[in-house]
Amino acid sequence: MSYSLYQDPMQSQPMVIPDNGIQLRLLPKEITLFDPVLLRHVLLLMIVVRNFFHVYLCWRQLRVCNNNVDPPHEMRNIFSKEAYVHCKTDEMYSVEQTLLSYIFDAIFCFIELYFGVYPYLWKVIINCYSIVDDLVWQSIAYVALFSSYLVVRRLPQIFYNKLVLAQWYNIGREKTLPLVGVLCSFALLLVLVQVGLVPLTAIFLFIEKSGGHWFVLWIWGFLFVVSSLGLMMYSMFGIPLLSKRTKMPAGELRDALEKVLKIFRFRTDKLYLIHTNFQLSGAKANAWGCYCWKRIFIMENLLRNLGKPESELFADEIGKGLNTEEMVGYVAHALIHWRLWHFVKSFFMVHVTLLVYFMIFGTCYRLHVIYEAAGFSPGFYPPIVGYWLVYKYVMPLYLTVTNWIIFYFLHCFEYSADKHTWKLGYGPALVAALLKIFADNPVFPFVDRWYMMWHRFRPTYLLRIQRVHVWDAHTNV
């Protein structure tokens, strides 16, 4: 990065950015990626290929939605036709929103690269602070303006979703905010983004200046330490400050779990219930720790009737949750994940891919040609914009590949835990538990296999249930 831009403010001469960027030039001077014009074409091509690949995946999922008119026979006893139609409509609306987000993103990427949106924002900042010889202040001002642009960038899609898609799928107001509410929430988001990004910008600039060429390793190390401490805190205390942890009281459920706990050498006094004051996404039971720190956490929304008398529940909460047999099967599945070290494997797999990501990121971040490909004049650009340029235009293909790898192993871990649970004899209880959890929070059960490999952390309940039935069928043959 050249700092010739930052002149002595005592001279009272406003800084002027030379207009010698590539602008709308289409033909490169030489066929090399170090030519900014050719690199701009390549970066946009990468975005278009990646985005339209995901558009294709979304189209495949929409085709699955259209081809499946009736609920699967495995779920017909718990899934009415009316509920199925509602879930199908919600799924198609959500997938089409995702599809359109990729299309809008590709259009905006084209405009930003070829019409110099980022350099224009930089010129606005320099015009306002032309004699301020402070790179940190100018970067913070640029991030404030740039983040505002990113929020506004979403508005065309928001308008299309509210005025076209929501009307097409007849999505009622009870499921979505009215347009005025969405715009007000975006105004609030704009303020919150400024509050969060301004200090982060100063922190990132400090890390970059102090960390030297491999400053990204400091960022990765920070994330690794924070995530490790977070997992340790959860394995010991549940969700600190956000939940209340209590030991499972003596009773039928605790006695029924004792047998499966003995298989994995867990003590019944290490069973904990997690009570929260906010709505959790899905019902969960997790096994954590090792040696004397082994714990099992069961979220309260997994308990039958939330573990409360019916008189304390709303009408739609009565009957939700798992009975004793279903809970045993579900906890056995969680204990299999613990025994096979699935979460630890996933944790290190994510951080290894994240480390490689940061190594590539740190290398590309210092390439001047990337800034020039975005339309900046050589040597005249805010370094902080490199975070966005590399993240947005260079790394998506890497993330597409690594996401597939991570999701593939996460799916394999889920199937492996299901199979080991079935081998222990808890297959029917696990299937019953999965069906009950699905009945409590129904979603569209069908999914395209390709779409699932890039857009779902776990295989669907239907696929898992079908696999257990296949194992049962092979055993009975």
CSV table of N, CA, C and O in Angstrom, one decimal, residues 76-182:
chain,number,residue,atom,x,y,z
A,76,ARG,N,-47.6,-39.6,7.2
A,76,ARG,CA,-49.0,-39.3,6.9
A,76,ARG,C,-49.8,-39.3,8.2
A,76,ARG,O,-50.8,-38.6,8.3
A,77,ASN,N,-49.4,-40.1,9.2
A,77,ASN,CA,-50.2,-40.1,10.4
A,77,ASN,C,-50.0,-38.9,11.3
A,77,ASN,O,-50.8,-38.6,12.2
A,78,ILE,N,-48.9,-38.1,11.1
A,78,ILE,CA,-48.6,-37.0,11.9
A,78,ILE,C,-48.6,-35.7,11.0
A,78,ILE,O,-48.4,-34.6,11.6
A,79,PHE,N,-48.9,-35.8,9.7
A,79,PHE,CA,-48.8,-34.7,8.8
A,79,PHE,C,-50.0,-34.6,8.0
A,79,PHE,O,-50.2,-35.3,7.0
A,80,SER,N,-50.9,-33.7,8.3
A,80,SER,CA,-52.1,-33.5,7.5
A,80,SER,C,-51.8,-32.9,6.1
A,80,SER,O,-50.7,-32.3,6.0
A,81,LYS,N,-52.7,-33.1,5.2
A,81,LYS,CA,-52.5,-32.5,3.9
A,81,LYS,C,-52.4,-31.0,3.9
A,81,LYS,O,-51.6,-30.4,3.2
A,82,GLU,N,-53.3,-30.4,4.8
A,82,GLU,CA,-53.3,-29.0,4.9
A,82,GLU,C,-51.9,-28.5,5.4
A,82,GLU,O,-51.4,-27.5,4.9
A,83,ALA,N,-51.4,-29.1,6.5
A,83,ALA,CA,-50.1,-28.7,7.0
A,83,ALA,C,-49.0,-28.9,6.0
A,83,ALA,O,-48.1,-28.1,5.9
A,84,TYR,N,-49.1,-30.0,5.2
A,84,TYR,CA,-48.1,-30.3,4.2
A,84,TYR,C,-48.1,-29.1,3.2
A,84,TYR,O,-47.0,-28.7,2.8
A,85,VAL,N,-49.2,-28.7,2.7
A,85,VAL,CA,-49.3,-27.6,1.7
A,85,VAL,C,-48.7,-26.3,2.3
A,85,VAL,O,-48.0,-25.6,1.6
A,86,HIS,N,-49.0,-26.0,3.6
A,86,HIS,CA,-48.4,-24.8,4.2
A,86,HIS,C,-46.9,-24.9,4.2
A,86,HIS,O,-46.2,-23.9,3.9
A,87,CYS,N,-46.4,-26.1,4.6
A,87,CYS,CA,-44.9,-26.2,4.7
A,87,CYS,C,-44.3,-26.2,3.3
A,87,CYS,O,-43.2,-25.6,3.1
A,88,LYS,N,-45.0,-26.7,2.3
A,88,LYS,CA,-44.5,-26.7,1.0
A,88,LYS,C,-44.4,-25.3,0.5
A,88,LYS,O,-43.4,-24.8,-0.2
A,89,THR,N,-45.5,-24.5,0.7
A,89,THR,CA,-45.5,-23.1,0.3
A,89,THR,C,-44.4,-22.3,1.0
A,89,THR,O,-43.7,-21.5,0.3
A,90,ASP,N,-44.2,-22.5,2.3
A,90,ASP,CA,-43.1,-21.8,3.0
A,90,ASP,C,-41.7,-22.2,2.4
A,90,ASP,O,-40.8,-21.3,2.3
A,91,GLU,N,-41.5,-23.5,2.1
A,91,GLU,CA,-40.3,-23.9,1.6
A,91,GLU,C,-40.0,-23.3,0.2
A,91,GLU,O,-38.9,-22.8,0.0
A,92,MET,N,-41.0,-23.3,-0.7
A,92,MET,CA,-40.8,-22.7,-2.0
A,92,MET,C,-40.5,-21.2,-1.9
A,92,MET,O,-39.7,-20.6,-2.6
A,93,TYR,N,-41.2,-20.5,-1.0
A,93,TYR,CA,-41.0,-19.1,-0.8
A,93,TYR,C,-39.6,-18.8,-0.3
A,93,TYR,O,-38.9,-17.9,-0.8
A,94,SER,N,-39.1,-19.6,0.7
A,94,SER,CA,-37.8,-19.4,1.2
A,94,SER,C,-36.7,-19.7,0.2
A,94,SER,O,-35.7,-19.0,0.0
A,95,VAL,N,-36.9,-20.8,-0.6
A,95,VAL,CA,-35.9,-21.2,-1.6
A,95,VAL,C,-35.9,-20.2,-2.7
A,95,VAL,O,-34.8,-19.8,-3.2
A,96,GLU,N,-37.0,-19.7,-3.1
A,96,GLU,CA,-37.0,-18.7,-4.2
A,96,GLU,C,-36.4,-17.4,-3.7
A,96,GLU,O,-35.8,-16.7,-4.5
A,97,GLN,N,-36.6,-17.0,-2.5
A,97,GLN,CA,-35.9,-15.9,-1.9
A,97,GLN,C,-34.4,-16.1,-2.0
A,97,GLN,O,-33.6,-15.1,-2.4
A,98,THR,N,-33.9,-17.2,-1.6
A,98,THR,CA,-32.5,-17.5,-1.7
A,98,THR,C,-32.0,-17.5,-3.2
A,98,THR,O,-30.9,-16.9,-3.5
A,99,LEU,N,-32.8,-18.0,-4.1
A,99,LEU,CA,-32.4,-18.0,-5.5
A,99,LEU,C,-32.3,-16.6,-6.0
A,99,LEU,O,-31.3,-16.2,-6.7
A,100,LEU,N,-33.2,-15.7,-5.7
A,100,LEU,CA,-33.2,-14.4,-6.1
A,100,LEU,C,-32.1,-13.6,-5.5
A,100,LEU,O,-31.5,-12.7,-6.1
A,101,SER,N,-31.7,-13.9,-4.3
A,101,SER,CA,-30.6,-13.2,-3.6
A,101,SER,C,-29.3,-13.5,-4.4
A,101,SER,O,-28.5,-12.5,-4.5
A,102,TYR,N,-29.1,-14.7,-4.9
A,102,TYR,CA,-27.9,-14.9,-5.7
A,102,TYR,C,-28.0,-14.1,-7.0
A,102,TYR,O,-26.9,-13.6,-7.5
A,103,ILE,N,-29.1,-14.0,-7.7
A,103,ILE,CA,-29.2,-13.3,-8.9
A,103,ILE,C,-29.0,-11.8,-8.7
A,103,ILE,O,-28.2,-11.1,-9.4
A,104,PHE,N,-29.6,-11.2,-7.6
A,104,PHE,CA,-29.4,-9.8,-7.3
A,104,PHE,C,-27.9,-9.6,-7.0
A,104,PHE,O,-27.4,-8.5,-7.4
A,105,ASP,N,-27.3,-10.5,-6.2
A,105,ASP,CA,-25.9,-10.3,-5.9
A,105,ASP,C,-25.0,-10.3,-7.1
A,105,ASP,O,-24.1,-9.5,-7.2
A,106,ALA,N,-25.3,-11.2,-8.1
A,106,ALA,CA,-24.4,-11.2,-9.3
A,106,ALA,C,-24.6,-9.9,-10.0
A,106,ALA,O,-23.6,-9.3,-10.6
A,107,ILE,N,-25.8,-9.3,-10.1
A,107,ILE,CA,-26.0,-8.0,-10.8
A,107,ILE,C,-25.3,-6.9,-10.1
A,107,ILE,O,-24.6,-6.1,-10.8
A,108,PHE,N,-25.4,-6.9,-8.8
A,108,PHE,CA,-24.7,-5.8,-8.1
A,108,PHE,C,-23.2,-5.9,-8.1
A,108,PHE,O,-22.5,-4.9,-8.2
A,109,CYS,N,-22.7,-7.2,-8.1
A,109,CYS,CA,-21.2,-7.4,-8.3
A,109,CYS,C,-20.8,-6.8,-9.6
A,109,CYS,O,-19.7,-6.2,-9.7
A,110,PHE,N,-21.5,-7.0,-10.7
A,110,PHE,CA,-21.2,-6.5,-12.0
A,110,PHE,C,-21.1,-5.0,-11.9
A,110,PHE,O,-20.2,-4.4,-12.4
A,111,ILE,N,-22.2,-4.4,-11.4
A,111,ILE,CA,-22.2,-2.9,-11.3
A,111,ILE,C,-21.0,-2.4,-10.5
A,111,ILE,O,-20.4,-1.4,-10.9
A,112,GLU,N,-20.7,-3.0,-9.3
A,112,GLU,CA,-19.7,-2.5,-8.4
A,112,GLU,C,-18.3,-2.6,-9.1
A,112,GLU,O,-17.5,-1.7,-8.9
A,113,LEU,N,-18.0,-3.7,-9.8
A,113,LEU,CA,-16.7,-3.9,-10.4
A,113,LEU,C,-16.5,-3.0,-11.6
A,113,LEU,O,-15.5,-2.3,-11.8
A,114,TYR,N,-17.5,-2.9,-12.5
A,114,TYR,CA,-17.3,-2.2,-13.7
A,114,TYR,C,-17.6,-0.8,-13.7
A,114,TYR,O,-17.1,0.0,-14.5
A,115,PHE,N,-18.4,-0.3,-12.7
A,115,PHE,CA,-18.7,1.1,-12.6
A,115,PHE,C,-18.1,1.8,-11.4
A,115,PHE,O,-18.5,2.9,-11.1
A,116,GLY,N,-17.2,1.1,-10.8
A,116,GLY,CA,-16.4,1.7,-9.7
A,116,GLY,C,-17.1,2.3,-8.6
A,116,GLY,O,-16.9,3.4,-8.1
A,117,VAL,N,-18.0,1.5,-8.0
A,117,VAL,CA,-18.8,1.9,-6.8
A,117,VAL,C,-17.9,2.1,-5.6
A,117,VAL,O,-18.0,3.2,-4.9
A,118,TYR,N,-16.9,1.2,-5.4
A,118,TYR,CA,-16.1,1.3,-4.2
A,118,TYR,C,-15.1,2.5,-4.3
A,118,TYR,O,-15.0,3.3,-3.3
A,119,PRO,N,-14.5,2.8,-5.5
A,119,PRO,CA,-13.7,4.0,-5.6
A,119,PRO,C,-14.5,5.3,-5.4
A,119,PRO,O,-14.0,6.3,-4.9
A,120,TYR,N,-15.7,5.2,-5.9
A,120,TYR,CA,-16.6,6.4,-5.8
A,120,TYR,C,-16.8,6.7,-4.3
A,120,TYR,O,-16.8,7.9,-3.9
A,121,LEU,N,-17.1,5.7,-3.5
A,121,LEU,CA,-17.3,5.9,-2.1
A,121,LEU,C,-16.1,6.5,-1.4
A,121,LEU,O,-16.1,7.3,-0.5
A,122,TRP,N,-14.9,6.0,-1.9
A,122,TRP,CA,-13.6,6.4,-1.3
A,122,TRP,C,-13.4,7.9,-1.7
A,122,TRP,O,-12.9,8.7,-0.9
A,123,LYS,N,-13.8,8.3,-2.9
A,123,LYS,CA,-13.6,9.7,-3.3
A,123,LYS,C,-14.5,10.6,-2.4
A,123,LYS,O,-14.2,11.8,-2.1
A,124,VAL,N,-15.7,10.1,-2.1
A,124,VAL,CA,-16.6,10.9,-1.3
A,124,VAL,C,-16.0,11.2,0.1
A,124,VAL,O,-16.1,12.3,0.6
A,125,ILE,N,-15.4,10.1,0.7
A,125,ILE,CA,-14.7,10.3,2.0
A,125,ILE,C,-13.6,11.3,1.9
A,125,ILE,O,-13.4,12.1,2.7
A,126,ILE,N,-12.7,11.1,0.8
A,126,ILE,CA,-11.6,12.0,0.7
A,126,ILE,C,-12.0,13.5,0.5
A,126,ILE,O,-11.4,14.4,1.0
A,127,ASN,N,-13.1,13.6,-0.2
A,127,ASN,CA,-13.6,15.0,-0.4
A,127,ASN,C,-14.1,15.6,0.9
A,127,ASN,O,-14.0,16.8,1.1
A,128,CYS,N,-14.6,14.8,1.8
A,128,CYS,CA,-15.0,15.3,3.1
A,128,CYS,C,-13.9,15.5,4.1
A,128,CYS,O,-13.9,16.4,4.9
A,129,TYR,N,-12.8,14.6,4.0
A,129,TYR,CA,-11.7,14.7,4.9
A,129,TYR,C,-10.4,14.8,4.1
A,129,TYR,O,-9.4,14.0,4.3
A,130,SER,N,-10.3,15.7,3.2
A,130,SER,CA,-9.2,15.8,2.2
A,130,SER,C,-7.9,16.2,2.9
A,130,SER,O,-6.9,16.0,2.4
A,131,ILE,N,-7.9,16.9,4.0
A,131,ILE,CA,-6.7,17.3,4.6
A,131,ILE,C,-6.5,16.6,6.0
A,131,ILE,O,-5.6,17.1,6.8
A,132,VAL,N,-7.2,15.6,6.2
A,132,VAL,CA,-7.0,14.8,7.5
A,132,VAL,C,-6.0,13.7,7.2
A,132,VAL,O,-6.2,12.8,6.5
A,133,ASP,N,-4.8,13.9,7.9
A,133,ASP,CA,-3.7,12.9,7.6
A,133,ASP,C,-3.8,11.8,8.7
A,133,ASP,O,-2.9,11.7,9.5
A,134,ASP,N,-4.9,11.1,8.6
A,134,ASP,CA,-5.1,10.0,9.6
A,134,ASP,C,-5.8,8.8,8.9
A,134,ASP,O,-7.0,8.8,8.6
A,135,LEU,N,-5.0,7.8,8.6
A,135,LEU,CA,-5.5,6.6,7.9
A,135,LEU,C,-6.6,5.9,8.6
A,135,LEU,O,-7.6,5.5,8.1
A,136,VAL,N,-6.5,5.8,10.0
A,136,VAL,CA,-7.5,5.1,10.8
A,136,VAL,C,-8.8,5.8,10.7
A,136,VAL,O,-9.8,5.2,10.5
A,137,TRP,N,-8.8,7.2,10.9
A,137,TRP,CA,-10.0,7.9,10.8
A,137,TRP,C,-10.7,7.8,9.4
A,137,TRP,O,-11.9,7.6,9.3
A,138,GLN,N,-9.9,7.9,8.4
A,138,GLN,CA,-10.4,7.8,7.0
A,138,GLN,C,-11.0,6.4,6.8
A,138,GLN,O,-12.0,6.3,6.1
A,139,SER,N,-10.3,5.4,7.3
A,139,SER,CA,-10.8,4.1,7.1
A,139,SER,C,-12.1,3.9,7.9
A,139,SER,O,-13.1,3.2,7.3
A,140,ILE,N,-12.2,4.4,9.1
A,140,ILE,CA,-13.5,4.3,9.8
A,140,ILE,C,-14.6,5.0,9.1
A,140,ILE,O,-15.7,4.5,9.0
A,141,ALA,N,-14.3,6.2,8.6
A,141,ALA,CA,-15.3,6.9,7.9
A,141,ALA,C,-15.8,6.2,6.6
A,141,ALA,O,-17.0,6.1,6.3
A,142,TYR,N,-14.8,5.6,5.9
A,142,TYR,CA,-15.1,4.8,4.7
A,142,TYR,C,-16.0,3.6,5.1
A,142,TYR,O,-17.0,3.3,4.4
A,143,VAL,N,-15.6,2.9,6.1
A,143,VAL,CA,-16.4,1.7,6.5
A,143,VAL,C,-17.9,2.1,6.9
A,143,VAL,O,-18.8,1.4,6.6
A,144,ALA,N,-18.0,3.3,7.6
A,144,ALA,CA,-19.3,3.7,7.9
A,144,ALA,C,-20.2,4.0,6.7
A,144,ALA,O,-21.4,3.6,6.6
A,145,LEU,N,-19.6,4.6,5.7
A,145,LEU,CA,-20.3,4.9,4.4
A,145,LEU,C,-20.5,3.6,3.6
A,145,LEU,O,-21.6,3.3,3.1
A,146,PHE,N,-19.5,2.7,3.6
A,146,PHE,CA,-19.6,1.5,2.9
A,146,PHE,C,-20.6,0.5,3.5
A,146,PHE,O,-21.4,-0.1,2.7
A,147,SER,N,-20.7,0.4,4.8
A,147,SER,CA,-21.7,-0.4,5.4
A,147,SER,C,-23.1,0.1,5.2
A,147,SER,O,-24.0,-0.7,5.0
A,148,SER,N,-23.2,1.4,5.1
A,148,SER,CA,-24.5,2.0,4.8
A,148,SER,C,-24.9,1.6,3.4
A,148,SER,O,-26.1,1.2,3.1
A,149,TYR,N,-24.0,1.6,2.5
A,149,TYR,CA,-24.3,1.2,1.1
A,149,TYR,C,-24.7,-0.3,1.0
A,149,TYR,O,-25.6,-0.7,0.3
A,150,LEU,N,-24.0,-1.2,1.8
A,150,LEU,CA,-24.3,-2.6,1.8
A,150,LEU,C,-25.8,-2.8,2.3
A,150,LEU,O,-26.5,-3.8,1.8
A,151,VAL,N,-26.2,-2.0,3.3
A,151,VAL,CA,-27.6,-2.2,3.7
A,151,VAL,C,-28.6,-1.7,2.6
A,151,VAL,O,-29.6,-2.4,2.3
A,152,VAL,N,-28.3,-0.6,2.0
A,152,VAL,CA,-29.1,-0.1,0.9
A,152,VAL,C,-29.1,-1.1,-0.3
A,152,VAL,O,-30.1,-1.2,-1.0
A,153,ARG,N,-28.0,-1.8,-0.4
A,153,ARG,CA,-27.9,-2.8,-1.5
A,153,ARG,C,-28.9,-3.9,-1.5
A,153,ARG,O,-29.3,-4.5,-2.5
A,154,ARG,N,-29.4,-4.1,-0.3
A,154,ARG,CA,-30.4,-5.2,-0.1
A,154,ARG,C,-31.8,-4.7,-0.4
A,154,ARG,O,-32.8,-5.5,-0.5
A,155,LEU,N,-32.0,-3.4,-0.5
A,155,LEU,CA,-33.4,-2.9,-0.7
A,155,LEU,C,-34.1,-3.4,-1.9
A,155,LEU,O,-35.3,-3.7,-1.9
A,156,PRO,N,-33.5,-3.5,-3.1
A,156,PRO,CA,-34.2,-4.0,-4.3
A,156,PRO,C,-34.8,-5.4,-4.1
A,156,PRO,O,-35.9,-5.7,-4.5
A,157,GLN,N,-34.0,-6.2,-3.5
A,157,GLN,CA,-34.5,-7.6,-3.2
A,157,GLN,C,-35.6,-7.6,-2.2
A,157,GLN,O,-36.6,-8.3,-2.3
A,158,ILE,N,-35.5,-6.7,-1.2
A,158,ILE,CA,-36.6,-6.6,-0.2
A,158,ILE,C,-37.9,-6.1,-0.8
A,158,ILE,O,-39.0,-6.7,-0.6
A,159,PHE,N,-37.8,-5.1,-1.7
A,159,PHE,CA,-39.0,-4.7,-2.4
A,159,PHE,C,-39.6,-5.8,-3.2
A,159,PHE,O,-40.8,-6.0,-3.3
A,160,TYR,N,-38.7,-6.5,-3.9
A,160,TYR,CA,-39.2,-7.6,-4.8
A,160,TYR,C,-39.9,-8.7,-4.0
A,160,TYR,O,-41.0,-9.2,-4.3
A,161,ASN,N,-39.3,-9.0,-2.9
A,161,ASN,CA,-39.8,-10.1,-2.0
A,161,ASN,C,-41.2,-9.7,-1.5
A,161,ASN,O,-42.1,-10.5,-1.5
A,162,LYS,N,-41.3,-8.4,-1.0
A,162,LYS,CA,-42.6,-8.0,-0.4
A,162,LYS,C,-43.7,-7.8,-1.4
A,162,LYS,O,-44.8,-8.1,-1.2
A,163,LEU,N,-43.3,-7.2,-2.6
A,163,LEU,CA,-44.3,-6.7,-3.5
A,163,LEU,C,-44.7,-7.8,-4.5
A,163,LEU,O,-45.7,-7.7,-5.2
A,164,VAL,N,-43.8,-8.8,-4.7
A,164,VAL,CA,-44.0,-9.8,-5.8
A,164,VAL,C,-44.1,-11.2,-5.2
A,164,VAL,O,-45.1,-11.9,-5.3
A,165,LEU,N,-43.0,-11.6,-4.5
A,165,LEU,CA,-43.0,-13.0,-4.0
A,165,LEU,C,-44.0,-13.3,-3.0
A,165,LEU,O,-44.7,-14.3,-3.0
A,166,ALA,N,-44.1,-12.4,-2.0
A,166,ALA,CA,-45.1,-12.6,-0.9
A,166,ALA,C,-46.5,-12.6,-1.5
A,166,ALA,O,-47.3,-13.4,-1.0
A,167,GLN,N,-46.8,-11.8,-2.5
A,167,GLN,CA,-48.1,-11.8,-3.1
A,167,GLN,C,-48.3,-13.1,-3.9
A,167,GLN,O,-49.4,-13.7,-3.9
A,168,TRP,N,-47.3,-13.6,-4.6
A,168,TRP,CA,-47.4,-14.8,-5.4
A,168,TRP,C,-47.7,-16.0,-4.5
A,168,TRP,O,-48.5,-16.8,-4.9
A,169,TYR,N,-47.0,-16.1,-3.4
A,169,TYR,CA,-47.2,-17.3,-2.5
A,169,TYR,C,-48.2,-17.0,-1.5
A,169,TYR,O,-48.4,-17.9,-0.6
A,170,ASN,N,-48.8,-15.8,-1.5
A,170,ASN,CA,-49.9,-15.5,-0.5
A,170,ASN,C,-49.4,-15.7,0.9
A,170,ASN,O,-50.1,-16.3,1.7
A,171,ILE,N,-48.3,-15.1,1.2
A,171,ILE,CA,-47.7,-15.1,2.5
A,171,ILE,C,-48.4,-14.1,3.3
A,171,ILE,O,-48.3,-12.9,3.0
A,172,GLY,N,-49.1,-14.5,4.4
A,172,GLY,CA,-49.8,-13.5,5.2
A,172,GLY,C,-49.0,-12.6,6.1
A,172,GLY,O,-47.8,-12.9,6.3
A,173,ARG,N,-49.6,-11.6,6.6
A,173,ARG,CA,-48.8,-10.6,7.4
A,173,ARG,C,-48.4,-11.3,8.8
A,173,ARG,O,-47.4,-10.8,9.4
A,174,GLU,N,-49.1,-12.3,9.2
A,174,GLU,CA,-48.7,-13.0,10.4
A,174,GLU,C,-47.3,-13.6,10.3
A,174,GLU,O,-46.7,-13.9,11.3
A,175,LYS,N,-46.9,-13.9,9.1
A,175,LYS,CA,-45.6,-14.6,8.9
A,175,LYS,C,-44.5,-13.6,8.5
A,175,LYS,O,-43.3,-13.9,8.7
A,176,THR,N,-44.8,-12.5,8.0
A,176,THR,CA,-43.8,-11.5,7.6
A,176,THR,C,-44.2,-10.1,8.0
A,176,THR,O,-45.4,-9.8,8.2
A,177,LEU,N,-43.2,-9.3,8.2
A,177,LEU,CA,-43.4,-7.9,8.6
A,177,LEU,C,-44.0,-7.1,7.3
A,177,LEU,O,-43.7,-7.4,6.2
A,178,PRO,N,-44.8,-6.1,7.6
A,178,PRO,CA,-45.2,-5.3,6.4
A,178,PRO,C,-44.0,-4.5,5.9
A,178,PRO,O,-43.0,-4.4,6.6
A,179,LEU,N,-44.2,-3.9,4.7
A,179,LEU,CA,-43.0,-3.3,4.1
A,179,LEU,C,-42.5,-2.1,4.9
A,179,LEU,O,-41.3,-1.9,5.0
A,180,VAL,N,-43.4,-1.4,5.5
A,180,VAL,CA,-43.0,-0.3,6.4
A,180,VAL,C,-42.2,-0.8,7.6
A,180,VAL,O,-41.1,-0.2,8.0
A,181,GLY,N,-42.6,-1.9,8.1
A,181,GLY,CA,-41.9,-2.5,9.3
A,181,GLY,C,-40.5,-3.0,8.8
A,181,GLY,O,-39.5,-2.8,9.6
A,182,VAL,N,-40.4,-3.6,7.6
A,182,VAL,CA,-39.1,-4.0,7.1
A,182,VAL,C,-38.1,-2.8,6.9
A,182,VAL,O,-37.0,-2.9,7.3
